[in-house]
PDB file of N, CA and C in Angstrom:
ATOM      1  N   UNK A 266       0.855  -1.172   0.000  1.00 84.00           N
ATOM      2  CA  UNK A 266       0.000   0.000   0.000  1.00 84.00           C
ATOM      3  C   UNK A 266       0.896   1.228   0.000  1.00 84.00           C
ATOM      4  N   UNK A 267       0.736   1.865  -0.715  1.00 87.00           N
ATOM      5  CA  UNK A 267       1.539   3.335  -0.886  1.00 87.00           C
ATOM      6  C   UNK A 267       1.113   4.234   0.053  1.00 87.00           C
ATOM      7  N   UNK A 268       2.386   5.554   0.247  1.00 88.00           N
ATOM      8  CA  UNK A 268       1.443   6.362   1.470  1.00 88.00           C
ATOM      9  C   UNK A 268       1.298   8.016   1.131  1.00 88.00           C
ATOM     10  N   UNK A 269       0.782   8.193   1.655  1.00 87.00           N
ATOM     11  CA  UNK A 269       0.356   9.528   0.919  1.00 87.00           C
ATOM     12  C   UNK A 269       1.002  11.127   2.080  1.00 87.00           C
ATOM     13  N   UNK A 270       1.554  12.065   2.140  1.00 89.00           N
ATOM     14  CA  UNK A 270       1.809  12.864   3.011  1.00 89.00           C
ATOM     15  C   UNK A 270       0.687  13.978   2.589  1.00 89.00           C
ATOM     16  N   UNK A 271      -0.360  14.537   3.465  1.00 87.00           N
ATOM     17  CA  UNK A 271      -1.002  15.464   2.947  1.00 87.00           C
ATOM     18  C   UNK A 271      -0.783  16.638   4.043  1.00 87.00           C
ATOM     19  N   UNK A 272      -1.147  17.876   4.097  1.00 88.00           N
ATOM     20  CA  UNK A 272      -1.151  18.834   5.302  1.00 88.00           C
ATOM     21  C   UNK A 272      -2.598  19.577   5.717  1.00 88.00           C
ATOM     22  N   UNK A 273      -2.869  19.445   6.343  1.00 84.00           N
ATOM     23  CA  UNK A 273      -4.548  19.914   6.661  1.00 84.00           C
ATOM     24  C   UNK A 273      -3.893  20.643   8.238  1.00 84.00           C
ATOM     25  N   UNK A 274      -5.134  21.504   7.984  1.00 87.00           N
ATOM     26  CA  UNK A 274      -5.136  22.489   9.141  1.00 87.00           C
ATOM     27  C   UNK A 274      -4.977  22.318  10.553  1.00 87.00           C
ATOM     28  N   UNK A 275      -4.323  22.519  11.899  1.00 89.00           N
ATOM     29  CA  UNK A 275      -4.719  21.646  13.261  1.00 89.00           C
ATOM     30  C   UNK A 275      -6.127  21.638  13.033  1.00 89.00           C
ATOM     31  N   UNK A 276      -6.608  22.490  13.445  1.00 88.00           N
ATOM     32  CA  UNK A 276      -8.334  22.232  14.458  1.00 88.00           C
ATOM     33  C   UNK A 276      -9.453  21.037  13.298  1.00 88.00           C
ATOM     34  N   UNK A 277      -8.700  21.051  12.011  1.00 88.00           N
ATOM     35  CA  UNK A 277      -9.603  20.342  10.903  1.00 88.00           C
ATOM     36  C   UNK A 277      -8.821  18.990  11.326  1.00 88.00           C
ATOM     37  N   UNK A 278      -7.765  18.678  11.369  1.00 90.00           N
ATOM     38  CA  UNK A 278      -6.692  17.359  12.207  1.00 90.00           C
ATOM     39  C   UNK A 278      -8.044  16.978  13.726  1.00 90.00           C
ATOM     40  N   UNK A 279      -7.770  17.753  14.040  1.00 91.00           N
ATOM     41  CA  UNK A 279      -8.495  17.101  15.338  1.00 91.00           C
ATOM     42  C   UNK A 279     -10.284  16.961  15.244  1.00 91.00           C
ATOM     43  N   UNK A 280     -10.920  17.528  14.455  1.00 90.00           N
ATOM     44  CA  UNK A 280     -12.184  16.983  14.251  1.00 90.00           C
ATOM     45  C   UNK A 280     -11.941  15.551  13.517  1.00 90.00           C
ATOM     46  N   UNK A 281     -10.974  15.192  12.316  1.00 90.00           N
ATOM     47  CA  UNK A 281     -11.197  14.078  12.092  1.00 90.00           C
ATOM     48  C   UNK A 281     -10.840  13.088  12.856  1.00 90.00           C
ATOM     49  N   UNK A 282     -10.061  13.119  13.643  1.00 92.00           N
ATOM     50  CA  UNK A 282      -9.454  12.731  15.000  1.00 92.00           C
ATOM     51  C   UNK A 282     -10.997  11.597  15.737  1.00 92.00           C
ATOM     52  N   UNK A 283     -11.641  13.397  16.224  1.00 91.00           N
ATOM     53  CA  UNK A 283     -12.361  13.025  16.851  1.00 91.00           C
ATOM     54  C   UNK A 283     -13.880  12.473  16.437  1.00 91.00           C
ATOM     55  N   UNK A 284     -13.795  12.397  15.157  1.00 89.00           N
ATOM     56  CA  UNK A 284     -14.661  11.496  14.540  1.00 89.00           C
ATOM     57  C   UNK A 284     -13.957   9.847  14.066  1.00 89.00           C
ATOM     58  N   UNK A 285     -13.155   9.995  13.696  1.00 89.00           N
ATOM     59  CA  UNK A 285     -12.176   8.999  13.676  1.00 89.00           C
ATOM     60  C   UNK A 285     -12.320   7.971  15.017  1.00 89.00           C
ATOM     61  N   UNK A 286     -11.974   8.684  16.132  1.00 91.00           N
ATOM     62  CA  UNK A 286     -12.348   7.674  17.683  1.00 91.00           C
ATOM     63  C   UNK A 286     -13.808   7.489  17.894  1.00 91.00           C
ATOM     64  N   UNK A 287     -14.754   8.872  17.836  1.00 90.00           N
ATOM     65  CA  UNK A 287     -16.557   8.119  17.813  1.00 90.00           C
ATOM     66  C   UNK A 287     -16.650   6.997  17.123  1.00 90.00           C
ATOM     67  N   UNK A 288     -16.189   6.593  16.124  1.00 88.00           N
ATOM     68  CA  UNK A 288     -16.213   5.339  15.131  1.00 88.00           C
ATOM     69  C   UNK A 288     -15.646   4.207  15.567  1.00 88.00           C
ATOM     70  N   UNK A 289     -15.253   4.188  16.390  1.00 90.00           N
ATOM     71  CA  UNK A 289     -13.554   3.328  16.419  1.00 90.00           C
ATOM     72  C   UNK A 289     -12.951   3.036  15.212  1.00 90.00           C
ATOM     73  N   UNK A 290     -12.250   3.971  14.735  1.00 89.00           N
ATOM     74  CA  UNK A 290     -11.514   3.852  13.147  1.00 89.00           C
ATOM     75  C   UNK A 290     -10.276   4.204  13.321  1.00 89.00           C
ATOM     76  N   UNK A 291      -8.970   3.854  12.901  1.00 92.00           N
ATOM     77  CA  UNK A 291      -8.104   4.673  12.598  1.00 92.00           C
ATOM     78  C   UNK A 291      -8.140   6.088  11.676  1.00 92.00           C
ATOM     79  N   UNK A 292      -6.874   7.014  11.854  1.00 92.00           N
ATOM     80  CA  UNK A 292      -7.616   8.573  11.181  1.00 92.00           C
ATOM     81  C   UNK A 292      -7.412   7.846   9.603  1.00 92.00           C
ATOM     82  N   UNK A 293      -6.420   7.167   8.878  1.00 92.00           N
ATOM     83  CA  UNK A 293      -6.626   6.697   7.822  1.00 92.00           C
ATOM     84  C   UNK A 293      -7.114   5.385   7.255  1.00 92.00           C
ATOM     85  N   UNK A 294      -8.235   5.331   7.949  1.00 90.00           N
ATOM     86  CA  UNK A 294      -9.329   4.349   7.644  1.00 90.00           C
ATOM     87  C   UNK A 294     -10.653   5.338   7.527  1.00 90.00           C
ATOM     88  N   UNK A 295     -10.782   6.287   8.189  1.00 89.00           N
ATOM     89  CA  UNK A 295     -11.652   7.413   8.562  1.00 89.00           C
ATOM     90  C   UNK A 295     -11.275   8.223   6.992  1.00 89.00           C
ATOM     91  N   UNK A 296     -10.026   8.267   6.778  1.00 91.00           N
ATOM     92  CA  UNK A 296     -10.158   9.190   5.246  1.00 91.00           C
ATOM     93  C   UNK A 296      -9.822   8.312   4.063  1.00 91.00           C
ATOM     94  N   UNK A 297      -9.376   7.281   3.985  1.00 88.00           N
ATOM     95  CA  UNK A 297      -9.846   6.272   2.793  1.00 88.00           C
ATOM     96  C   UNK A 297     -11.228   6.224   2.447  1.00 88.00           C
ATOM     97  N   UNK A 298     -11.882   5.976   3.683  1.00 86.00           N
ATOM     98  CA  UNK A 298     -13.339   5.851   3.273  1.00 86.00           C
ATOM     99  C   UNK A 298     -13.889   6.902   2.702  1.00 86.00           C
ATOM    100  N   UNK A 299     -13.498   8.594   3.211  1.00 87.00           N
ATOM    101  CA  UNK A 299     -14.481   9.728   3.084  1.00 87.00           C
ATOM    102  C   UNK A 299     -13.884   9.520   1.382  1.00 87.00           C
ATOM    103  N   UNK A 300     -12.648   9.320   0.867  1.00 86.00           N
ATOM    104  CA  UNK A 300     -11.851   9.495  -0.470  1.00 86.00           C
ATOM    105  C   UNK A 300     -13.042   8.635  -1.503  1.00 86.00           C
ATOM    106  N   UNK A 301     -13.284   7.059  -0.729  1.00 83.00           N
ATOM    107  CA  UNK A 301     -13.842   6.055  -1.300  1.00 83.00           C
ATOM    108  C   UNK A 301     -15.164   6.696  -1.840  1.00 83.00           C
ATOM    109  N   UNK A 302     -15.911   7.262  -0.223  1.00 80.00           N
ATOM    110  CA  UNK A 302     -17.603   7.906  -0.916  1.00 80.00           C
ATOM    111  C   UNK A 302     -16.994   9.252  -1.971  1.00 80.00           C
ATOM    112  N   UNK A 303     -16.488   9.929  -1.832  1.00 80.00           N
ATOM    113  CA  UNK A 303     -15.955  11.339  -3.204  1.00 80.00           C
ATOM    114  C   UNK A 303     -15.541  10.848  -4.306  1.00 80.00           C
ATOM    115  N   UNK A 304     -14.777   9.503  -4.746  1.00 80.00           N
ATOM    116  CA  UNK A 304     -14.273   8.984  -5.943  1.00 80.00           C
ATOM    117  C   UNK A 304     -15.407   8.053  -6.773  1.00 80.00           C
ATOM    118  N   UNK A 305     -16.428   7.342  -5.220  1.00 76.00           N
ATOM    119  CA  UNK A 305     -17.435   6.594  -6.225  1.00 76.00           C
ATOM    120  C   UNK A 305     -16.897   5.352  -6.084  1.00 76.00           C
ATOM    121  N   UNK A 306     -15.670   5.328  -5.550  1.00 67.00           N
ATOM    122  CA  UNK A 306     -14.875   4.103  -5.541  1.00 67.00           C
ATOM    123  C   UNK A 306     -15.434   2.498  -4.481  1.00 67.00           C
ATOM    124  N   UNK A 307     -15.634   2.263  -4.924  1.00 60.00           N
ATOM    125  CA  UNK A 307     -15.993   0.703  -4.112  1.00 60.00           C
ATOM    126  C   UNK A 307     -17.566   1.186  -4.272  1.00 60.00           C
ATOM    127  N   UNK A 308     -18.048   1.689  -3.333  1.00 53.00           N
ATOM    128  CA  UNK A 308     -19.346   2.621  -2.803  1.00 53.00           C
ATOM    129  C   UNK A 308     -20.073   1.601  -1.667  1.00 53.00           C
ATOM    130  N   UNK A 309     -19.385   0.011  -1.322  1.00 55.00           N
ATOM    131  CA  UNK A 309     -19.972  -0.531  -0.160  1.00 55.00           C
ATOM    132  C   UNK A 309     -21.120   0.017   0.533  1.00 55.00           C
ATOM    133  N   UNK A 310     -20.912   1.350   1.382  1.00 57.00           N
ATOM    134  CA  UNK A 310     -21.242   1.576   2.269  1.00 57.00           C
ATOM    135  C   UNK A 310     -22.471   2.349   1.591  1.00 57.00           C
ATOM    136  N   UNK A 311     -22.654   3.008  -0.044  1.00 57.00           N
ATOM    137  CA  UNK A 311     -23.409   3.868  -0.102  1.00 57.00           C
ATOM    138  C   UNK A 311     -24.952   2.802  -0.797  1.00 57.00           C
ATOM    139  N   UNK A 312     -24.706   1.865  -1.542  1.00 63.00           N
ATOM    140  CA  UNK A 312     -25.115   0.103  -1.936  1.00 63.00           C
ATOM    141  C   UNK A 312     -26.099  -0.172  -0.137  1.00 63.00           C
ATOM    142  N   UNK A 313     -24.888  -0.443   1.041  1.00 71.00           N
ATOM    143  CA  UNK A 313     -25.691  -0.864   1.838  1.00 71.00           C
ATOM    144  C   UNK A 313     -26.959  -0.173   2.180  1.00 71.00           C
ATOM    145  N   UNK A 314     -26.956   1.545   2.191  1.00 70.00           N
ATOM    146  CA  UNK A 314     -27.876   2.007   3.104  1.00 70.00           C
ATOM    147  C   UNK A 314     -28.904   1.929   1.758  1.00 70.00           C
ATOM    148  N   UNK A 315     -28.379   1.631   0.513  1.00 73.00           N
ATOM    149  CA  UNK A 315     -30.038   1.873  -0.225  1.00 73.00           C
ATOM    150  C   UNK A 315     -30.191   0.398  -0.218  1.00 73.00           C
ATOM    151  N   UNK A 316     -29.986  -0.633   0.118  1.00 72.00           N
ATOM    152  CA  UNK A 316     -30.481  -1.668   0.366  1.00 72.00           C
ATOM    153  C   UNK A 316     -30.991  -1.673   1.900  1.00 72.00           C
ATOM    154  N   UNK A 317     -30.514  -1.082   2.736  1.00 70.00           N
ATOM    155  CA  UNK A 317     -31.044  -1.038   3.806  1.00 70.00           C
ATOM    156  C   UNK A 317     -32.437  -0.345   4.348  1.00 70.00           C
ATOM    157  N   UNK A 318     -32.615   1.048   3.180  1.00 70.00           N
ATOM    158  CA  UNK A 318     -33.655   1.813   3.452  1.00 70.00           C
ATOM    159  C   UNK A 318     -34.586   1.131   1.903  1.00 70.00           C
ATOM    160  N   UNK A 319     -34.544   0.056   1.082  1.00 72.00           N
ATOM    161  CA  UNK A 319     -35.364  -0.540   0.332  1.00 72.00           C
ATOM    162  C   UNK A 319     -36.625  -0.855   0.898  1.00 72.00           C
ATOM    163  N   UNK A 320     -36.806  -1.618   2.140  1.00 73.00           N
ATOM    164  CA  UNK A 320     -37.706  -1.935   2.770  1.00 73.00           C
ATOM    165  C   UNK A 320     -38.689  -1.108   3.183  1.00 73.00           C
ATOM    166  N   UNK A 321     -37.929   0.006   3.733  1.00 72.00           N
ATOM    167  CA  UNK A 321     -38.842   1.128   3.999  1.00 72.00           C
ATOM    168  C   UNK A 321     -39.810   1.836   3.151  1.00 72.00           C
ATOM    169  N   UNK A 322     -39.192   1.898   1.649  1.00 71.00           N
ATOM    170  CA  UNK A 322     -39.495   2.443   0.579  1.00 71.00           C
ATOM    171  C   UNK A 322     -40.977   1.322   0.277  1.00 71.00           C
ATOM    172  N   UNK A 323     -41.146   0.797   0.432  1.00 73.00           N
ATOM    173  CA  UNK A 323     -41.957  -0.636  -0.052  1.00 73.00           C
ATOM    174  C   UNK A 323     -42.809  -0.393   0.926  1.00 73.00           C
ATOM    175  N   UNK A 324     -42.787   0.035   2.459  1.00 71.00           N
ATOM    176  CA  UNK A 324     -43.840   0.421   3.383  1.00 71.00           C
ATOM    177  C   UNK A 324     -44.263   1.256   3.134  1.00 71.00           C
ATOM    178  N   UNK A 325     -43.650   2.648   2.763  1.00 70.00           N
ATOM    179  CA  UNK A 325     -44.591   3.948   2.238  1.00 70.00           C
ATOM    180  C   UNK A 325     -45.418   3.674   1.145  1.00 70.00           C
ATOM    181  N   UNK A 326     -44.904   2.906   0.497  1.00 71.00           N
ATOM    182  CA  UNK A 326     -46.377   2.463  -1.078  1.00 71.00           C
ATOM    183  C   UNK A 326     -46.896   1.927  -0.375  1.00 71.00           C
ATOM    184  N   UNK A 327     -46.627   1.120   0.024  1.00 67.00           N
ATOM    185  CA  UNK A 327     -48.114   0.694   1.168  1.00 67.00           C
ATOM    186  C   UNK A 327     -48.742   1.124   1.700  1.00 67.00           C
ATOM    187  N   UNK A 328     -48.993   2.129   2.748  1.00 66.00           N
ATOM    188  CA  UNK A 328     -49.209   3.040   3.345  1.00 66.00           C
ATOM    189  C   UNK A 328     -49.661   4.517   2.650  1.00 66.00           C
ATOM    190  N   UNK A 329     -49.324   4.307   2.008  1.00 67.00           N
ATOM    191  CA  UNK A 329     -49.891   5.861   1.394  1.00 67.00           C
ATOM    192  C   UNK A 329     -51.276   6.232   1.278  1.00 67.00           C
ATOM    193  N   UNK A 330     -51.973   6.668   2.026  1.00 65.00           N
ATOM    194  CA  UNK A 330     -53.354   7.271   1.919  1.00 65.00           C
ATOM    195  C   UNK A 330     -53.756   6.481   2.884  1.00 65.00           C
ATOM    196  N   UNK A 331     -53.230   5.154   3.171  1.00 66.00           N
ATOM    197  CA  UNK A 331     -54.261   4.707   4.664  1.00 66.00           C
ATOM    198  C   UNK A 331     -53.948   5.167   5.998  1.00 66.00           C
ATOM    199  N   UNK A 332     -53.250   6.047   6.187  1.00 65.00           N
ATOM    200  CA  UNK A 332     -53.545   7.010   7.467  1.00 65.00           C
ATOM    201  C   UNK A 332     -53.268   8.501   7.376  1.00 65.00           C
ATOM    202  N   UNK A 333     -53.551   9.517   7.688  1.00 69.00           N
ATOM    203  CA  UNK A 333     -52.841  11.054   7.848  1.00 69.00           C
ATOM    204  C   UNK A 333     -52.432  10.963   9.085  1.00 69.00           C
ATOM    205  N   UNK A 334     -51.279  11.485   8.835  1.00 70.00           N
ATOM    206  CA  UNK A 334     -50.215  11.736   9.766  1.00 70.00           C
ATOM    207  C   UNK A 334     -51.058  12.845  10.642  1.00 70.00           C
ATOM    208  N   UNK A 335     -51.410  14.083  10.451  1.00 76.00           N
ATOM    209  CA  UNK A 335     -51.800  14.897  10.934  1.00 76.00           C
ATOM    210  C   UNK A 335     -52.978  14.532  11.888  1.00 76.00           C
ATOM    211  N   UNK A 336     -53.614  13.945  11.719  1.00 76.00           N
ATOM    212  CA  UNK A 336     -54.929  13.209  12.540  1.00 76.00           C
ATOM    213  C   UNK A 336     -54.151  12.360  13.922  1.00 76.00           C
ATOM    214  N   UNK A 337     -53.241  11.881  13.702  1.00 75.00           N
ATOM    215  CA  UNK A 337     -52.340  11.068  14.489  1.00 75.00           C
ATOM    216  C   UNK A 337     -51.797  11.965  15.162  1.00 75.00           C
ATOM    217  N   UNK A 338     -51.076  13.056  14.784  1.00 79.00           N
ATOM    218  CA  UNK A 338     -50.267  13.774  16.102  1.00 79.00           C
ATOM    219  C   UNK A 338     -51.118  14.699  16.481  1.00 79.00           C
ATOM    220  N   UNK A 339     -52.063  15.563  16.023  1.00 81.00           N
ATOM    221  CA  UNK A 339     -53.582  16.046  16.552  1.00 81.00           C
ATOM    222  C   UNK A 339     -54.308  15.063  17.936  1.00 81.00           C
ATOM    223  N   UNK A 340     -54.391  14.039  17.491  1.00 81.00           N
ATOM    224  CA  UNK A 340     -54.613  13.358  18.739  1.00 81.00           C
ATOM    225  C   UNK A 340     -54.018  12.882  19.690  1.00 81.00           C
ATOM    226  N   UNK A 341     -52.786  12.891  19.357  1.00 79.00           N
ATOM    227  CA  UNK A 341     -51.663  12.691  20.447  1.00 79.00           C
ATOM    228  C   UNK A 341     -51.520  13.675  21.009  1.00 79.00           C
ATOM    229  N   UNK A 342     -51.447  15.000  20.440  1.00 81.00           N
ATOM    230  CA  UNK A 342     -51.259  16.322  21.543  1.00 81.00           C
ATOM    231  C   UNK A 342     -53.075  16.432  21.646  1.00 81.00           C
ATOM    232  N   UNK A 343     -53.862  16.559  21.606  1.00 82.00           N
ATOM    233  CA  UNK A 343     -55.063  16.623  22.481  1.00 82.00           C
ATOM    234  C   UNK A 343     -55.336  15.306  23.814  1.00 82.00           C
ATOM    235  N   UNK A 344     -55.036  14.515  23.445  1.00 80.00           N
ATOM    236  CA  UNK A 344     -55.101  13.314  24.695  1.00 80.00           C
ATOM    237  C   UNK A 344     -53.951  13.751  25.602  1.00 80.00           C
ATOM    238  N   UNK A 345     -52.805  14.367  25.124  1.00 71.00           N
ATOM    239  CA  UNK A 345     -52.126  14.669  26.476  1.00 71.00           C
ATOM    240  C   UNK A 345     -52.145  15.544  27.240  1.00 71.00           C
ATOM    241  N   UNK A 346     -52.704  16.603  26.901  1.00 64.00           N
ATOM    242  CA  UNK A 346     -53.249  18.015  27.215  1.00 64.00           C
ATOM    243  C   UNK A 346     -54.831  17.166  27.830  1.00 64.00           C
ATOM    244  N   UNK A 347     -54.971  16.430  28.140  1.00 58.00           N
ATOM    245  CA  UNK A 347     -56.472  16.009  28.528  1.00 58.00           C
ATOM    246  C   UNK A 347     -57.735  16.645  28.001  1.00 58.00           C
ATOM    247  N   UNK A 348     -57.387  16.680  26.883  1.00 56.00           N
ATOM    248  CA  UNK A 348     -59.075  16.783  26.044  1.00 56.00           C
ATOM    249  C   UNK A 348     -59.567  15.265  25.746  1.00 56.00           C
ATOM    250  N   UNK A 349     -61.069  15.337  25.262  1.00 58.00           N
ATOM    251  CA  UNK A 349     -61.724  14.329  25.393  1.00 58.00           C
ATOM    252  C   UNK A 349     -61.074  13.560  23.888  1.00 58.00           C
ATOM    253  N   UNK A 350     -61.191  11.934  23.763  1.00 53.00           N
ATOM    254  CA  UNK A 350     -60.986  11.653  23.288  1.00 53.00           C
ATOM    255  C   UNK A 350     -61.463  11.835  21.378  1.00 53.00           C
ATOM    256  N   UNK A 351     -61.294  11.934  20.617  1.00 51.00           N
ATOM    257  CA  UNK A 351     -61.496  12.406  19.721  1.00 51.00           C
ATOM    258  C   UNK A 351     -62.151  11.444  19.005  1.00 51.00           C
ATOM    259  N   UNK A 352     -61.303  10.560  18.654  1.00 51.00           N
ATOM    260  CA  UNK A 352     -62.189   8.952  18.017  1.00 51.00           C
ATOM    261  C   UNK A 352     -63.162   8.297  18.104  1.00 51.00           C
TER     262      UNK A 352
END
């Protein structure tokens, strides 16, 4: 694997840092990847979440027109405020 020397700013060093440790990642595992999603390269991770949010997509056609949302949180804030039940 070849290595790369780049220079980035301190305080921009230490946010990736500290996103780098929220993850448990090394800092160049943390910027291969950000390189990977900007180049298009592999795209693993961008593949998983639309396979991951597929399902969801398949519940909203389902769902579409058999409830309003608005009727639902209307009655959730009137039942907690103790007004009479609405339904």
């Amino acid at each position: 694997m070849a290595k790369v020397m780049i220079s980035l700013p301190d305080d921009f060093l230490k946010k990736v840092d500290q996103v780098a440790k929220s993850q448990n990642r090394s800092r160049s595992e943390l910027i291969r990847e950000a390189l990977r999603t900007l180049t298009g390269g592999r795209g693993t991770r961008r593949r998983a979440w639309r396979d991951a949010l597929a399902p969801l997509g398949e519940l909203e056609q389902q769902w579409v027109g058999e409830w309003d949302s608005t009727d639902i949180i209307r009655y959730y804030r009137d039942t907690r405020h103790g007004r009479e039940d609405r339904r």
